[in-house]
Amino acid sequence: MNEISLYKKLKSRKLFLVGFMATGKTTIGKRLSSKLNLPFFDSDKEIELALGCSINEYFRTNGESKFRAVEEKVIIEKIKNNKENNFIMSLGGGAYLSHNIRELISLIGISIWLNGNINIVYNRLKNSKNERPLMVTYNTKEKLEKLLKKRRLYYEKADLKVNIINTSKDKMSNIILNQIEEFISIKDD
């Protein structure tokens, strides 16, 4: 797989990593950014910059529905106001549930669903140092599985589905790059 060739094939398409929390969207996004020499944005970091506080803090103070409204606004503004031809963005686990975000992404980019099974997700969350606001409510494997099942209906709308497997970040990135190249070849032919 030739990264330069793929970079040229992307043209002005942006890449968006979507999926449940703890599926590696940020980690893989950074790796893809490095391999393709494209700017990388993490929507959660962009939201925190816009809010001037952590997502956890905002979530606790204002609740999930207000957070989702801010999340949608910040992501859409970041996408529309970005001067870069191409970029890679990882979205927070709930962002792709927004119809407006999904619609915009389908017009300008390729959505890549990083699909992790509940065992991988739960173990990563259990061992994570990152505090996640939804973990207050969805604090058991069973509750997380119910949330994942609900969200899967939205994630399935992504252009590509990549199953997360326990392998190196580099191997996972290469799997994704190959799927992107295949997708573009089919789309552009």
Coordinates of C-alpha atoms in Angstrom, one line a residue:
M1 CA 0.0 0.0 0.0
N2 CA 1.5 3.3 -1.1
E3 CA 0.6 6.3 1.1
I4 CA 1.5 8.8 -1.5
S5 CA -0.7 7.2 -4.1
L6 CA -3.6 7.1 -1.6
Y7 CA -3.0 10.8 -0.7
K8 CA -3.4 11.7 -4.4
K9 CA -6.5 9.6 -4.7
L10 CA -8.1 11.3 -1.7
K11 CA -8.3 14.6 -3.7
S12 CA -10.0 16.9 -1.3
R13 CA -11.9 14.3 0.7
K14 CA -11.6 14.4 4.4
L15 CA -11.5 11.3 6.6
F16 CA -13.7 11.0 9.7
L17 CA -13.2 8.3 12.3
V18 CA -16.5 7.5 14.0
G19 CA -17.5 4.8 16.5
F20 CA -18.0 4.1 20.2
M21 CA -15.8 5.4 22.9
A22 CA -12.5 3.5 23.5
T23 CA -12.3 2.1 19.9
G24 CA -9.1 4.0 19.2
K25 CA -10.4 6.8 17.0
T26 CA -7.9 9.4 18.3
T27 CA -4.9 7.0 18.4
I28 CA -5.6 5.7 14.9
G29 CA -6.4 9.2 13.6
K30 CA -3.0 10.4 14.7
R31 CA -1.3 7.4 13.1
L32 CA -3.2 7.9 9.8
S33 CA -2.3 11.6 9.9
S34 CA 1.4 10.7 10.2
K35 CA 1.2 8.1 7.4
L36 CA -0.7 10.4 5.0
N37 CA 0.9 13.7 6.1
L38 CA -2.5 15.2 6.8
P39 CA -3.6 17.5 9.6
F40 CA -5.4 15.7 12.4
F41 CA -8.2 17.1 14.6
D42 CA -9.8 15.4 17.6
S43 CA -13.3 16.8 18.0
D44 CA -13.2 16.4 21.7
K45 CA -10.1 18.6 21.9
E46 CA -11.7 21.2 19.6
I47 CA -14.9 21.2 21.8
E48 CA -12.8 21.7 25.0
L49 CA -11.0 24.6 23.3
A50 CA -14.3 26.2 22.3
L51 CA -15.8 25.7 25.8
G52 CA -12.8 26.7 27.8
C53 CA -13.3 23.7 30.1
S54 CA -13.3 19.9 30.0
I55 CA -16.1 18.0 28.4
N56 CA -16.6 16.2 31.7
E57 CA -17.0 19.5 33.5
Y58 CA -19.5 20.9 30.9
F59 CA -21.4 17.6 30.9
R60 CA -21.7 17.6 34.7
T61 CA -22.9 21.2 34.8
N62 CA -25.1 21.4 31.7
G63 CA -26.2 17.9 30.9
E64 CA -25.9 15.7 27.8
S65 CA -28.4 17.5 25.5
K66 CA -26.7 20.9 25.9
F67 CA -23.4 19.2 25.3
R68 CA -24.6 17.5 22.1
A69 CA -25.8 20.9 20.8
V70 CA -22.4 22.5 21.4
E71 CA -20.7 19.4 20.0
E72 CA -22.6 19.6 16.7
K73 CA -22.0 23.3 16.4
V74 CA -18.3 23.1 17.0
I75 CA -17.7 20.1 14.7
I76 CA -19.7 21.6 11.9
E77 CA -17.9 25.0 12.2
K78 CA -14.5 23.2 12.3
I79 CA -15.3 21.3 9.2
K80 CA -16.7 24.3 7.3
N81 CA -14.0 26.8 8.4
N82 CA -11.0 24.6 7.9
K83 CA -8.7 25.9 5.2
E84 CA -7.0 22.5 4.7
N85 CA -7.9 20.6 1.5
N86 CA -7.7 17.3 3.4
F87 CA -7.6 16.4 7.0
I88 CA -8.5 13.6 9.4
M89 CA -10.9 14.1 12.3
S90 CA -11.8 11.7 15.1
L91 CA -15.3 12.3 16.4
G92 CA -16.5 11.7 20.0
G93 CA -18.6 8.5 20.4
G94 CA -22.0 10.4 20.2
A95 CA -21.2 12.9 17.5
Y96 CA -22.1 10.7 14.6
L97 CA -25.6 10.3 15.9
S98 CA -26.2 13.9 14.7
H99 CA -28.0 13.9 11.4
N100 CA -26.4 17.3 10.5
I101 CA -22.9 16.0 11.1
R102 CA -23.5 12.8 9.2
E103 CA -25.0 14.7 6.2
L104 CA -22.1 17.1 6.1
I105 CA -19.5 14.3 6.3
S106 CA -21.2 12.4 3.5
L107 CA -20.9 15.5 1.2
I108 CA -17.2 16.1 1.8
G109 CA -15.5 13.0 3.1
I110 CA -15.3 9.4 4.0
S111 CA -16.7 8.1 7.3
I112 CA -14.8 5.2 8.8
W113 CA -16.5 3.3 11.6
L114 CA -14.1 1.7 14.0
N115 CA -16.2 -1.1 15.3
G116 CA -15.0 -2.6 18.6
N117 CA -16.7 -5.5 20.3
I118 CA -18.0 -4.9 23.8
N119 CA -15.2 -6.9 25.5
I120 CA -12.4 -4.8 24.0
V121 CA -14.3 -1.6 24.7
Y122 CA -15.2 -2.5 28.3
N123 CA -11.6 -3.6 29.1
R124 CA -10.2 -0.5 27.6
L125 CA -12.6 1.8 29.5
K126 CA -12.0 -0.1 32.8
N127 CA -8.2 0.4 32.4
S128 CA -8.3 3.9 31.0
K129 CA -7.1 6.9 32.9
N130 CA -9.4 9.1 30.8
E131 CA -12.5 10.2 32.6
R132 CA -15.6 9.8 30.3
P133 CA -18.9 11.5 31.3
L134 CA -21.1 8.7 30.1
M135 CA -19.3 6.2 32.3
V136 CA -21.1 7.6 35.3
T137 CA -24.4 6.3 33.9
Y138 CA -23.1 3.4 31.8
N139 CA -20.8 1.9 34.4
T140 CA -21.3 -1.8 33.7
K141 CA -20.6 -4.0 30.7
E142 CA -24.3 -4.6 30.3
K143 CA -25.3 -1.0 30.3
L144 CA -22.4 -0.2 27.9
E145 CA -23.6 -3.0 25.6
K146 CA -27.1 -1.5 25.5
L147 CA -25.7 1.9 24.6
L148 CA -23.5 0.4 21.9
K149 CA -26.4 -1.5 20.4
K150 CA -28.5 1.8 20.1
R151 CA -25.6 3.7 18.6
R152 CA -24.7 0.9 16.2
L153 CA -27.7 1.9 14.1
Y154 CA -26.0 5.2 13.4
Y155 CA -22.5 3.9 13.1
E156 CA -23.7 1.4 10.4
K157 CA -24.4 4.4 8.1
A158 CA -20.6 5.1 7.8
D159 CA -19.0 4.5 4.4
L160 CA -16.5 2.0 5.8
K161 CA -16.6 -0.5 8.7
V162 CA -13.4 -1.6 10.2
N163 CA -13.4 -4.2 13.0
I164 CA -11.0 -3.3 15.7
I165 CA -8.8 -6.3 16.5
N166 CA -6.0 -6.7 19.1
T167 CA -3.0 -5.9 17.0
S168 CA -0.4 -3.2 16.7
K169 CA -1.6 0.4 15.9
D170 CA 0.5 0.3 12.8
K171 CA -1.2 -2.9 11.5
M172 CA -4.6 -1.4 12.3
S173 CA -3.7 1.8 10.4
N174 CA -2.6 -0.2 7.4
I175 CA -5.9 -2.2 7.4
I176 CA -7.8 1.1 7.4
L177 CA -5.6 2.6 4.7
N178 CA -6.2 -0.4 2.5
Q179 CA -10.0 -0.2 3.0
I180 CA -9.9 3.5 2.2
E181 CA -8.0 2.9 -1.0
E182 CA -10.4 0.1 -2.0
F183 CA -13.4 2.4 -1.3
I184 CA -12.0 5.2 -3.3
S185 CA -11.2 2.9 -6.3
I186 CA -14.7 1.7 -6.3
K187 CA -16.2 5.1 -5.9
D188 CA -14.1 6.8 -8.5
D189 CA -14.4 4.1 -11.2

